mmCIF file of C-alpha atoms in Angstrom:
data_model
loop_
_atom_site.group_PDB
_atom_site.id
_atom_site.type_symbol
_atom_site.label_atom_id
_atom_site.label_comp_id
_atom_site.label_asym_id
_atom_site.label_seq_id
_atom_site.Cartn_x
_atom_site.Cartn_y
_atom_site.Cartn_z
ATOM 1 C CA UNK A 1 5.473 -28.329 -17.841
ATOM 2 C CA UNK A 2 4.737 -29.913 -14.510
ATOM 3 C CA UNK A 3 2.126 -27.034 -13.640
ATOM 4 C CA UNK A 4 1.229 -29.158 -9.938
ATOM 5 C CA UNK A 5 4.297 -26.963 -8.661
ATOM 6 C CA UNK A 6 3.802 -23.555 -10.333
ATOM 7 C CA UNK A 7 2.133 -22.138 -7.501
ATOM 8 C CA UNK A 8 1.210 -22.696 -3.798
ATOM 9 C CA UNK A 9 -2.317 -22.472 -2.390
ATOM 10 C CA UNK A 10 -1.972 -20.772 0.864
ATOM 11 C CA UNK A 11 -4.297 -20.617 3.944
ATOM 12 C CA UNK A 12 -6.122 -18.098 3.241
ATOM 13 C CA UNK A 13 -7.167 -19.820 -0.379
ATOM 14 C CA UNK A 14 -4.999 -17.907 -2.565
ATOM 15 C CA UNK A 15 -2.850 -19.020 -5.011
ATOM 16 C CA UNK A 16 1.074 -17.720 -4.917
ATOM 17 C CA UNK A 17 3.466 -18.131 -7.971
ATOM 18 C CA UNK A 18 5.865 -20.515 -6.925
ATOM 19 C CA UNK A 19 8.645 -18.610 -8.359
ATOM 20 C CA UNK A 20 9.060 -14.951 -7.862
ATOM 21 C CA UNK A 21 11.211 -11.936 -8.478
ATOM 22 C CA UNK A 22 13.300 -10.971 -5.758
ATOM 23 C CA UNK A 23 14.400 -7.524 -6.119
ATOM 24 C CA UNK A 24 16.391 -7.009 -2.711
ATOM 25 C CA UNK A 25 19.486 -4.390 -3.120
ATOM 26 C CA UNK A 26 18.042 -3.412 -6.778
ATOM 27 C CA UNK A 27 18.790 -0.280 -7.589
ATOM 28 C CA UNK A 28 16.006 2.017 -9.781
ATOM 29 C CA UNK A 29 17.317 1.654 -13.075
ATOM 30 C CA UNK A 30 18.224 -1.857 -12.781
ATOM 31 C CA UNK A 31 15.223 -3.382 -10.990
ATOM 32 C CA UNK A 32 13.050 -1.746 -14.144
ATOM 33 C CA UNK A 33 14.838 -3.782 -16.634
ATOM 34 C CA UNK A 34 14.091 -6.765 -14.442
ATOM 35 C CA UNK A 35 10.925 -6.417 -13.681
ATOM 36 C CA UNK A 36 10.157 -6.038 -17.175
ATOM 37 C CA UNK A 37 12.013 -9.477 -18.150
ATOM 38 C CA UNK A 38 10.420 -11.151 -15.285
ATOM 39 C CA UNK A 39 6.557 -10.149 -17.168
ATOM 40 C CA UNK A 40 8.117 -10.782 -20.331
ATOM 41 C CA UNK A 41 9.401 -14.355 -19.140
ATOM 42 C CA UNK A 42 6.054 -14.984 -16.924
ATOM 43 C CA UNK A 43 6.860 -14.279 -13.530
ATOM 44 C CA UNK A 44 4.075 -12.830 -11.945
ATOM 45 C CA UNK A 45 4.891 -12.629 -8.314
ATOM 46 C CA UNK A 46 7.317 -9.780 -7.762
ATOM 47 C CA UNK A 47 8.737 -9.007 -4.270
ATOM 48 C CA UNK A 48 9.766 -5.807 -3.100
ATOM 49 C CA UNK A 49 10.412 -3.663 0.424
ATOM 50 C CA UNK A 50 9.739 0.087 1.394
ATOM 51 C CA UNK A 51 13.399 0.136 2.497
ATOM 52 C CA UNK A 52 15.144 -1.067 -0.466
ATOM 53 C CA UNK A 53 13.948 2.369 -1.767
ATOM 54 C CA UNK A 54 12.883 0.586 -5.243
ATOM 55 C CA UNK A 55 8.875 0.832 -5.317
ATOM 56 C CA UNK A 56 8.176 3.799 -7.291
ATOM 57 C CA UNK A 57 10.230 2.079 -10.652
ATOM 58 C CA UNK A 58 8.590 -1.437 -9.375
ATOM 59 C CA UNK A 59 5.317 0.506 -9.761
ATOM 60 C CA UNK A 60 5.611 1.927 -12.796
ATOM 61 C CA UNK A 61 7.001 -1.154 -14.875
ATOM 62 C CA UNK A 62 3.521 -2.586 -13.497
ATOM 63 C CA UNK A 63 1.319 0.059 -14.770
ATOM 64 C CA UNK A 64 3.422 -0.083 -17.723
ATOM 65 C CA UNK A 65 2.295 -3.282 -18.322
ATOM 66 C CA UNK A 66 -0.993 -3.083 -16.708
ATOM 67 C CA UNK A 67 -2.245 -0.221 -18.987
ATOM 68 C CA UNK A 68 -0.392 -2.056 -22.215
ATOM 69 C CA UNK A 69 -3.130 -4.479 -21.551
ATOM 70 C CA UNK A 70 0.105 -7.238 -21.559
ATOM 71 C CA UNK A 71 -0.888 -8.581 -17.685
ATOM 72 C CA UNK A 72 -3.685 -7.570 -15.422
ATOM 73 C CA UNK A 73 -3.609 -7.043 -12.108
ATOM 74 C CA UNK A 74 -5.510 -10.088 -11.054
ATOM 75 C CA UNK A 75 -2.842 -12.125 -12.577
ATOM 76 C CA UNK A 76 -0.032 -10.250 -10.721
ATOM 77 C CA UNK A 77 0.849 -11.038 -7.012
ATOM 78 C CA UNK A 78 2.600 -8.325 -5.323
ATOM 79 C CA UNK A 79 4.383 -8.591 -2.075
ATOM 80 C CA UNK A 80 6.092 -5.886 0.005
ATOM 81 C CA UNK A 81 6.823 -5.501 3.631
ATOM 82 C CA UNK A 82 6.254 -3.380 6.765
ATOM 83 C CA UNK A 83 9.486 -1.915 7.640
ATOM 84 C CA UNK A 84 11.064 -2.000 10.955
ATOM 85 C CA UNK A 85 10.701 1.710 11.651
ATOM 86 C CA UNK A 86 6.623 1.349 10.829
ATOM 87 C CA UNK A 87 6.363 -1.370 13.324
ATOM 88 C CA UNK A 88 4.552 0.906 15.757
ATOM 89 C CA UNK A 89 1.031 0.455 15.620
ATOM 90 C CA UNK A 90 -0.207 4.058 14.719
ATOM 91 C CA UNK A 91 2.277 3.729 11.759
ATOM 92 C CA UNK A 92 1.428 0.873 10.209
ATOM 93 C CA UNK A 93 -1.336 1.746 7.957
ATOM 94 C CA UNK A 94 0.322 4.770 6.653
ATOM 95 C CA UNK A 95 2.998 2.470 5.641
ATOM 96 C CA UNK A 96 1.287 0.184 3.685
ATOM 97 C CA UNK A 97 -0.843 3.055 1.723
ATOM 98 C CA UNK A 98 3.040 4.662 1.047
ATOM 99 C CA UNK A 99 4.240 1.717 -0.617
ATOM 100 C CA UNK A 100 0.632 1.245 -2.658
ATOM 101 C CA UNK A 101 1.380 4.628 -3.833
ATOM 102 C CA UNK A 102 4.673 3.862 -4.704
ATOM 103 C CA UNK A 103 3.706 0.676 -6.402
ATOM 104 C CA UNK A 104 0.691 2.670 -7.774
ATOM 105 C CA UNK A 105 -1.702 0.172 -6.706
ATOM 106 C CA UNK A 106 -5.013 -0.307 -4.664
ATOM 107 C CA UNK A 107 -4.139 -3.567 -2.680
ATOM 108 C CA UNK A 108 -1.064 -6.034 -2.571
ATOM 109 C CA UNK A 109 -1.744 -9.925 -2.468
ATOM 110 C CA UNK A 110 0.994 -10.366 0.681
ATOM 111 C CA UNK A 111 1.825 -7.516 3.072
ATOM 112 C CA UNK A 112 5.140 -9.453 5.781
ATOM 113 C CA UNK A 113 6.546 -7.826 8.900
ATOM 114 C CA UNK A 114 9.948 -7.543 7.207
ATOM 115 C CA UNK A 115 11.585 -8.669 11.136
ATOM 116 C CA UNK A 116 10.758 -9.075 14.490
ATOM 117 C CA UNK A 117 12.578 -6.633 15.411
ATOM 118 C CA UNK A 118 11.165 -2.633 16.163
ATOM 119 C CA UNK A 119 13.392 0.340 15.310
ATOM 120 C CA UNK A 120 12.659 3.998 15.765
ATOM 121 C CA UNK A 121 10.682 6.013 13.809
ATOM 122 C CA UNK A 122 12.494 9.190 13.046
ATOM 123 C CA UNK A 123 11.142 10.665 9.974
ATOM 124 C CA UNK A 124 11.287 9.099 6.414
ATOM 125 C CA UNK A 125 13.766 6.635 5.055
ATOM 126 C CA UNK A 126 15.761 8.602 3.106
ATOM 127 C CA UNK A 127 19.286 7.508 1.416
ATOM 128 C CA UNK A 128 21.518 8.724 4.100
ATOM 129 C CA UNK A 129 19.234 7.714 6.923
ATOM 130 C CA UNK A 130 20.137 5.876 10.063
ATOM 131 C CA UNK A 131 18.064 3.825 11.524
ATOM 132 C CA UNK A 132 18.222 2.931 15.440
ATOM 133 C CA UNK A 133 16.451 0.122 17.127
ATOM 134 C CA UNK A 134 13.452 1.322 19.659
ATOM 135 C CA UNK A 135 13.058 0.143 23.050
ATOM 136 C CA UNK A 136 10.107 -2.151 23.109
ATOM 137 C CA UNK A 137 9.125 -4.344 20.315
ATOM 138 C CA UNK A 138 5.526 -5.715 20.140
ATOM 139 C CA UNK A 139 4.749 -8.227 17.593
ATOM 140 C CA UNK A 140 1.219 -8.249 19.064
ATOM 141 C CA UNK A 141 0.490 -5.209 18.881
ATOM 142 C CA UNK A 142 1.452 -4.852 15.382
ATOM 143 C CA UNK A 143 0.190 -7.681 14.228
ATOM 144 C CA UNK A 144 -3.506 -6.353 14.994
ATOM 145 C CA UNK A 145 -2.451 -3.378 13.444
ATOM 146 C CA UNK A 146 -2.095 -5.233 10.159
ATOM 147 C CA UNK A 147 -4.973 -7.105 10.336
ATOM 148 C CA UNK A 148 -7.213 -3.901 10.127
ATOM 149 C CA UNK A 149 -5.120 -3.797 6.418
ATOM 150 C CA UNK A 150 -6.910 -6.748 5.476
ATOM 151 C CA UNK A 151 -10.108 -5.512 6.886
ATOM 152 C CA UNK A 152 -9.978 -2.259 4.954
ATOM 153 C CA UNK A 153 -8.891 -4.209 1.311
ATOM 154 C CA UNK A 154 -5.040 -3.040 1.274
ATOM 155 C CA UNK A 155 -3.660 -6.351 1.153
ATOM 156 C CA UNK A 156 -5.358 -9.693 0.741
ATOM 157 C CA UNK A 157 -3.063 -11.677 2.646
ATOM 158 C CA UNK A 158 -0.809 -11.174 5.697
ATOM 159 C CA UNK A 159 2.921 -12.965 6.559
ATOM 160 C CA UNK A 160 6.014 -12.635 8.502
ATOM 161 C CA UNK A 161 9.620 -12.748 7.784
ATOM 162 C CA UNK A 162 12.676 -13.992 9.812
ATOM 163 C CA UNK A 163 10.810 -15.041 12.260
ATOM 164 C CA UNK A 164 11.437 -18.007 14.446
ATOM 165 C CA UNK A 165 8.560 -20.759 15.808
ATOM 166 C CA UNK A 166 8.031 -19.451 18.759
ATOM 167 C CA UNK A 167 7.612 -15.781 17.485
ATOM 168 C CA UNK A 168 4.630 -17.530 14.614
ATOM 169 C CA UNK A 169 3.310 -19.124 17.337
ATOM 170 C CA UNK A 170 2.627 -16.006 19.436
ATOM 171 C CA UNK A 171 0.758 -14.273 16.334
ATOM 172 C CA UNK A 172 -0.942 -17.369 15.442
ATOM 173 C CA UNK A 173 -2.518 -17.245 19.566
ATOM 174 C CA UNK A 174 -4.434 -14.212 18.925
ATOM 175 C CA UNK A 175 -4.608 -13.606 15.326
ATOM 176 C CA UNK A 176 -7.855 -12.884 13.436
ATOM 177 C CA UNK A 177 -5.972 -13.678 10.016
ATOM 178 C CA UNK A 178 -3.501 -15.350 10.447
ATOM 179 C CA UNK A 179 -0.018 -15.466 8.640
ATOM 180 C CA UNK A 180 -0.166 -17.143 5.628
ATOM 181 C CA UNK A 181 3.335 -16.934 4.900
ATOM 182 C CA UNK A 182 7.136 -16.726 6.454
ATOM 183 C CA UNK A 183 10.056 -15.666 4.393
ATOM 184 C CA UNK A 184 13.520 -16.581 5.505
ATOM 185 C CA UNK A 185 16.819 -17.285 4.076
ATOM 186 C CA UNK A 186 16.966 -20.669 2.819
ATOM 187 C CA UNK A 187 19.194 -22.912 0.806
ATOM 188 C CA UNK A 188 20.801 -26.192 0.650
ATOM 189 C CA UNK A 189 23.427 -25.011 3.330
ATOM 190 C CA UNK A 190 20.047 -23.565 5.436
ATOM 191 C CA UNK A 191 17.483 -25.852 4.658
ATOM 192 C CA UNK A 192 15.244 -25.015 7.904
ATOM 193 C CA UNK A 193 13.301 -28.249 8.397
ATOM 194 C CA UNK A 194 12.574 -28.007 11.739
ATOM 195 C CA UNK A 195 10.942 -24.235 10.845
ATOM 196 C CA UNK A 196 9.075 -25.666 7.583
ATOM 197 C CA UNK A 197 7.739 -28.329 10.133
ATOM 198 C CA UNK A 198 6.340 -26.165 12.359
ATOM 199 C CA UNK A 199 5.636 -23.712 9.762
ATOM 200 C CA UNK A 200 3.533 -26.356 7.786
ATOM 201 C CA UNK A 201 1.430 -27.145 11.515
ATOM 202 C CA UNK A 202 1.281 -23.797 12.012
ATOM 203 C CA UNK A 203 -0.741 -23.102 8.200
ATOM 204 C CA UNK A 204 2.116 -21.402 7.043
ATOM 205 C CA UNK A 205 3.843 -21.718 3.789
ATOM 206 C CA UNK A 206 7.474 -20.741 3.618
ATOM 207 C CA UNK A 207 9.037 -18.437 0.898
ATOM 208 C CA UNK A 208 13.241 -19.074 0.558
ATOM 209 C CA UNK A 209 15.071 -16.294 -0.398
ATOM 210 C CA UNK A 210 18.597 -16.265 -1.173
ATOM 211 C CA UNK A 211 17.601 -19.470 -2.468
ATOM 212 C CA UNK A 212 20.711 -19.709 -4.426
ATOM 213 C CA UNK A 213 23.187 -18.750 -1.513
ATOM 214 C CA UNK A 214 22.593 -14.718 -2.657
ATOM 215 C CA UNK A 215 26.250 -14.462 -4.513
ATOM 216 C CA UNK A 216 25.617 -11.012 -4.518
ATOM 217 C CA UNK A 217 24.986 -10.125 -0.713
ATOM 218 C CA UNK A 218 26.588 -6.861 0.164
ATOM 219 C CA UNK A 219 30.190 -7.427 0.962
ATOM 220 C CA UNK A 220 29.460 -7.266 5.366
ATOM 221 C CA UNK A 221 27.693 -10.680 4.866
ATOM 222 C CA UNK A 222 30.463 -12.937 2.958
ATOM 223 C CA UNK A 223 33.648 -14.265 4.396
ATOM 224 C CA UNK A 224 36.920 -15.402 3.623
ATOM 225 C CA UNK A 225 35.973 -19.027 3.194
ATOM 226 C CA UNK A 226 31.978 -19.217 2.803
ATOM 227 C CA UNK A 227 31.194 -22.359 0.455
ATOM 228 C CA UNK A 228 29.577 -21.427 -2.252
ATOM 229 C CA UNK A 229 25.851 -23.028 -3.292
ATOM 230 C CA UNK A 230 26.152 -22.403 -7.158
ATOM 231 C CA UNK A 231 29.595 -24.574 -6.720
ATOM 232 C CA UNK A 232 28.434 -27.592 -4.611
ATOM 233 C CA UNK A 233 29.751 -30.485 -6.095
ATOM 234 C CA UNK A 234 26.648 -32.851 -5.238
ATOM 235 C CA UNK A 235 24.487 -30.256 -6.805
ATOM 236 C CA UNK A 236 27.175 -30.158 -10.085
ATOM 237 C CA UNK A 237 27.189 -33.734 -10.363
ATOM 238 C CA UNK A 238 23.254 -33.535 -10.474
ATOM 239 C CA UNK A 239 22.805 -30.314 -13.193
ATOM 240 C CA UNK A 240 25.188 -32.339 -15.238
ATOM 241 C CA UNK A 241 22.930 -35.346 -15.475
ATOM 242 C CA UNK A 242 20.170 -33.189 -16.674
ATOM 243 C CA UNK A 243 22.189 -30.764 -18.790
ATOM 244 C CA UNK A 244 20.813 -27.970 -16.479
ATOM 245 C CA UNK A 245 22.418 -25.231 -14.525
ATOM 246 C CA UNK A 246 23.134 -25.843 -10.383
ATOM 247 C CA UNK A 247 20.610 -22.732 -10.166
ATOM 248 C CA UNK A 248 18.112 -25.103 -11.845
ATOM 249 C CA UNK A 249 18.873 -27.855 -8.904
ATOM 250 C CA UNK A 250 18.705 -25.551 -6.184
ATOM 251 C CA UNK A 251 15.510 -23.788 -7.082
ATOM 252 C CA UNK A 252 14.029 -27.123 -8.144
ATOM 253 C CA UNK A 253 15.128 -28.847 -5.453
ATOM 254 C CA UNK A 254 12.857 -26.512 -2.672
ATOM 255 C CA UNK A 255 10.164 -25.978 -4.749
ATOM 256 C CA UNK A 256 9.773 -30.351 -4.556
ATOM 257 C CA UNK A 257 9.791 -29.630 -1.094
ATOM 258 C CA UNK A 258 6.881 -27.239 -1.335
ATOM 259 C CA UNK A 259 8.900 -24.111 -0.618
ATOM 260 C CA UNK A 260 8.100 -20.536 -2.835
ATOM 261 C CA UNK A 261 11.570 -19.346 -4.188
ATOM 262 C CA UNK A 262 12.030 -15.835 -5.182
ATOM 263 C CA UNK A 263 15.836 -15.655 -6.335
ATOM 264 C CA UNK A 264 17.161 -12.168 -7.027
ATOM 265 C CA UNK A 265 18.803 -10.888 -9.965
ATOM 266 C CA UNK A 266 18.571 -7.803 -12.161
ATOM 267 C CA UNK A 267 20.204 -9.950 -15.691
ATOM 268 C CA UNK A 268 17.533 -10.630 -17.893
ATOM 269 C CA UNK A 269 18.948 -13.581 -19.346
ATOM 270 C CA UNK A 270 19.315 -15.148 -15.201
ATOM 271 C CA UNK A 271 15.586 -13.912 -14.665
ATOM 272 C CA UNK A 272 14.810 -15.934 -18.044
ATOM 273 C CA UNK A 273 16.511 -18.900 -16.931
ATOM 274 C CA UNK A 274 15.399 -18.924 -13.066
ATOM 275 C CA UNK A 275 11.833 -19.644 -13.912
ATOM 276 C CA UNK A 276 12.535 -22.700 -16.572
ATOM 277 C CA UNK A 277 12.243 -25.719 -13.596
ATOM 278 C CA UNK A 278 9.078 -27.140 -14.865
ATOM 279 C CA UNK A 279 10.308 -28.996 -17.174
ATOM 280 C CA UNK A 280 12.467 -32.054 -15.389
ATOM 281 C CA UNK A 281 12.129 -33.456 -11.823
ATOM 282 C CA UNK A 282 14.263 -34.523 -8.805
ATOM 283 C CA UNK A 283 13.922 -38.477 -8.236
ATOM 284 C CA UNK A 284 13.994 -39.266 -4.364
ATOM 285 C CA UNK A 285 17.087 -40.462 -4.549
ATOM 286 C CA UNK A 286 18.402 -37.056 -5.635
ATOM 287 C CA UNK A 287 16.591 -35.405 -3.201
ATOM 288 C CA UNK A 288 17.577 -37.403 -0.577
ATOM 289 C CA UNK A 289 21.036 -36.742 -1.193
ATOM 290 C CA UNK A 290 20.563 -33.283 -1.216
ATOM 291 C CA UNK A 291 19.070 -33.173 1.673
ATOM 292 C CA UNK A 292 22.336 -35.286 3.104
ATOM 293 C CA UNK A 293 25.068 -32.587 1.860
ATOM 294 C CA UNK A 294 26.614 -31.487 5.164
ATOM 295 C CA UNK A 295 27.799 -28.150 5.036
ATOM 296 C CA UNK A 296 25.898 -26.007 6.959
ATOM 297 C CA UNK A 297 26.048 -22.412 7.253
ATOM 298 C CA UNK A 298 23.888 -19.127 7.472
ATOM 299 C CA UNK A 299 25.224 -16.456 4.930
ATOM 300 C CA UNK A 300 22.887 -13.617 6.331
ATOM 301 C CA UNK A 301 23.052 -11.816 9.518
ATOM 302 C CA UNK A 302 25.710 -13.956 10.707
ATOM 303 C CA UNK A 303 27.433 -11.702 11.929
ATOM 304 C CA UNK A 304 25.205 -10.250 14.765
ATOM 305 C CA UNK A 305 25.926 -13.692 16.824
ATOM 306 C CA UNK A 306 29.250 -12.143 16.922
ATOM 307 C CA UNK A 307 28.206 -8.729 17.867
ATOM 308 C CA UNK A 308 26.819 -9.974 21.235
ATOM 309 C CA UNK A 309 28.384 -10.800 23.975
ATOM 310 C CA UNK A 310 25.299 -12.198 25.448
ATOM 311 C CA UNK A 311 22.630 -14.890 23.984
ATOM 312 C CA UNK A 312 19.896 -12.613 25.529
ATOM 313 C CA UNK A 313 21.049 -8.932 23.805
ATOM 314 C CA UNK A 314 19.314 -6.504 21.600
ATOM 315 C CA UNK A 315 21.382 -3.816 21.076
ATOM 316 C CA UNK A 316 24.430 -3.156 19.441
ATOM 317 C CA UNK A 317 26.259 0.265 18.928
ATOM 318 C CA UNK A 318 28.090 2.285 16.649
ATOM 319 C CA UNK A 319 27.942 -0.059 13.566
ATOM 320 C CA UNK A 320 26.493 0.402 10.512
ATOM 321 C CA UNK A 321 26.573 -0.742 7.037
ATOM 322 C CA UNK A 322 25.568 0.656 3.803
ATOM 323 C CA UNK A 323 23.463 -1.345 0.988
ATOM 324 C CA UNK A 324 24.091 -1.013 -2.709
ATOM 325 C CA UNK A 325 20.963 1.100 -3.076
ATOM 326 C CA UNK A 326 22.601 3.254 -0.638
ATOM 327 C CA UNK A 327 20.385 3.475 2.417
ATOM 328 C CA UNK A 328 22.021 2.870 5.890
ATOM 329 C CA UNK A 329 21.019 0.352 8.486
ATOM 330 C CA UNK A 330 22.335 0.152 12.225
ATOM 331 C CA UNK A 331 23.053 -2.863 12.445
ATOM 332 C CA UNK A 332 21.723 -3.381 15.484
ATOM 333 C CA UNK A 333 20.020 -6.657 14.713
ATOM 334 C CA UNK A 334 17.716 -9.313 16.921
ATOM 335 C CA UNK A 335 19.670 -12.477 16.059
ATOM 336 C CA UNK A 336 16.571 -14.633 14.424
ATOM 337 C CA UNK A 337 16.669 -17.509 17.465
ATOM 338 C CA UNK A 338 16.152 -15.212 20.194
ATOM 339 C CA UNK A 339 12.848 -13.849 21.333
ATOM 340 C CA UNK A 340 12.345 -9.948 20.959
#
């Protein structure tokens, strides 16, 4: 096992499983089962989100385990994320201490804004619930918001997600702690250099997800003719040579780059096989020809680009999609280059 690449020391001194459970779109039943293959297989960084509506089963698979005496809770790191309706200040810390009772826990290890984006609060998140975007977003103000998280032991660490450089760069001017992490989408067709670079100035380590070109995204995020990651010949030619699978390659393939991967699935023998990369490495040559495949492309939240009709918009009306899980989202949406 090449254990230099089993985890990531972050800024803060803490040290993140390289590989984690995603559990995006899980639904209760399912994401139990996976969380308890993931601790079976020896995952222990699970991530999760208030809005996926999945906590309470995360939660108790933990305690499950917990109490079994089969992990401890030192050895676990636990990430969820401030949703965008909890983005005011005055809601932020009731947020966090929901999802802890959710996830029946005292602290997480990584508490993200989940985007940089605000939308209005208008009671619980409930199943049918739609959620609007509010007028003003302030990414300062709820930044120091968070930071009194840390202060009071609810979370040891504190990130951001989708965020662009210039939006990191504003936190990091008048942060106390600052971000230790940014999760985005990335994959061999997103491969964000220029945001690891600045990321990696910045003290910020990156988490990918949809690391392997999420083949399940809800149906509003694929196209006719999106290439497909699992299917990229390079990437074929390479699992071949090493009799592994392309998911192998791919997740491989960002953790040599020094990027946390967290791929999703709820199939226990997948969640098995996602975390056995420790056993072969990349050559440069390989990864430089990864790093050469052309086909470029950005499989989520592509679709707001063509929602506005101007670079500098915020809003969009009357649209709306539905998640497996069944919660609703406007999808009113802060395309990821643009300031908010």
């Amino acid at each position: 096992m090449d254990d230099s690449l089993t985890s990531v020391t972050l800024s803060n001194g803490l040290h993140m499983p390289s590989v984690g459970l995603g559990t995006w779109q899980s639904p209760k039943d399912e994401v139990r089962v996976a969380v308890r293959a993931a601790l079976d297989a020896g995952y222990r960084h699970i991530d999760t989100v208030y809005t996926d509506l999945n906590e309470d089963a995360i939660g108790e698979v933990l305690q499950e385990y917990i109490k079994s005496g089969k992990v401890k809770r030192e050895e676990l790191f636990i990430v969820t994320k401030l949703p965008m309706i909890h983005m005011e200040p005055t809601l932020v810390k009731g947020s966090i201490e929901m999802s802890l009772k959710k996830l029946q826990l005292d602290y997480v290890d990584l508490y993200l804004i989940h985007f940089p984006v605000q939308f209005a609060y208008e009671g619980p998140v409930t199943e049918a619930g739609l959620l609007k975007v509010a007028e003003k977003t302030d990414l300062t103000g709820t930044w120091k918001a968070m930071e009194e998280l840390v202060d009071l032991g609810l979370t040891k660490s504190l990130g951001v997600s989708n965020f662009n450089i210039s939006q990191i760069e504003r936190i990091c001017k008048i942060a106390k702690h600052k971000p230790v992490i940014n999760q985005v989408e990335c994959h061999i067709y997103l491969p964000q250099n220029e945001l690891f670079d600045a990321c990696k100035k910045l003290g910020l380590a990156v988490t990918a997800y949809a690391p392997l070109g999420s083949p399940g995204r809800i149906k509003q995020l694929i196209e006719k003719d999106d290439p497909v990651v699992l299917e990229d010949p390079v990437i074929r030619k390479i699992a071949k040579r090493y009799s592994k699978s392309t998911a192998h390659i791919l997740l491989r393939n960002l953790l040599q780059r020094g990027i946390i991967v967290i791929p999703k699935s709820v199939t226990p023998h997948r969640i098995r096989s996602n975390i056995q990369v420790f056993d072969f490495s990349l050559t440069k040559e390989e990864m430089d020809e990864i790093a050469g495949i052309k086909t470029k492309t950005r499989f989520f939240w592509r679709f707001g680009k063509q929602l506005f009709r101007s670079p500098r918009a915020t809003l969009v009306k009357n649209c709306s999609i539905k998640t497996k899980v069944g919660l609703k989202f406007s999808l009113t949406y802060l395309y990821m280059y643009y300031n908010c």
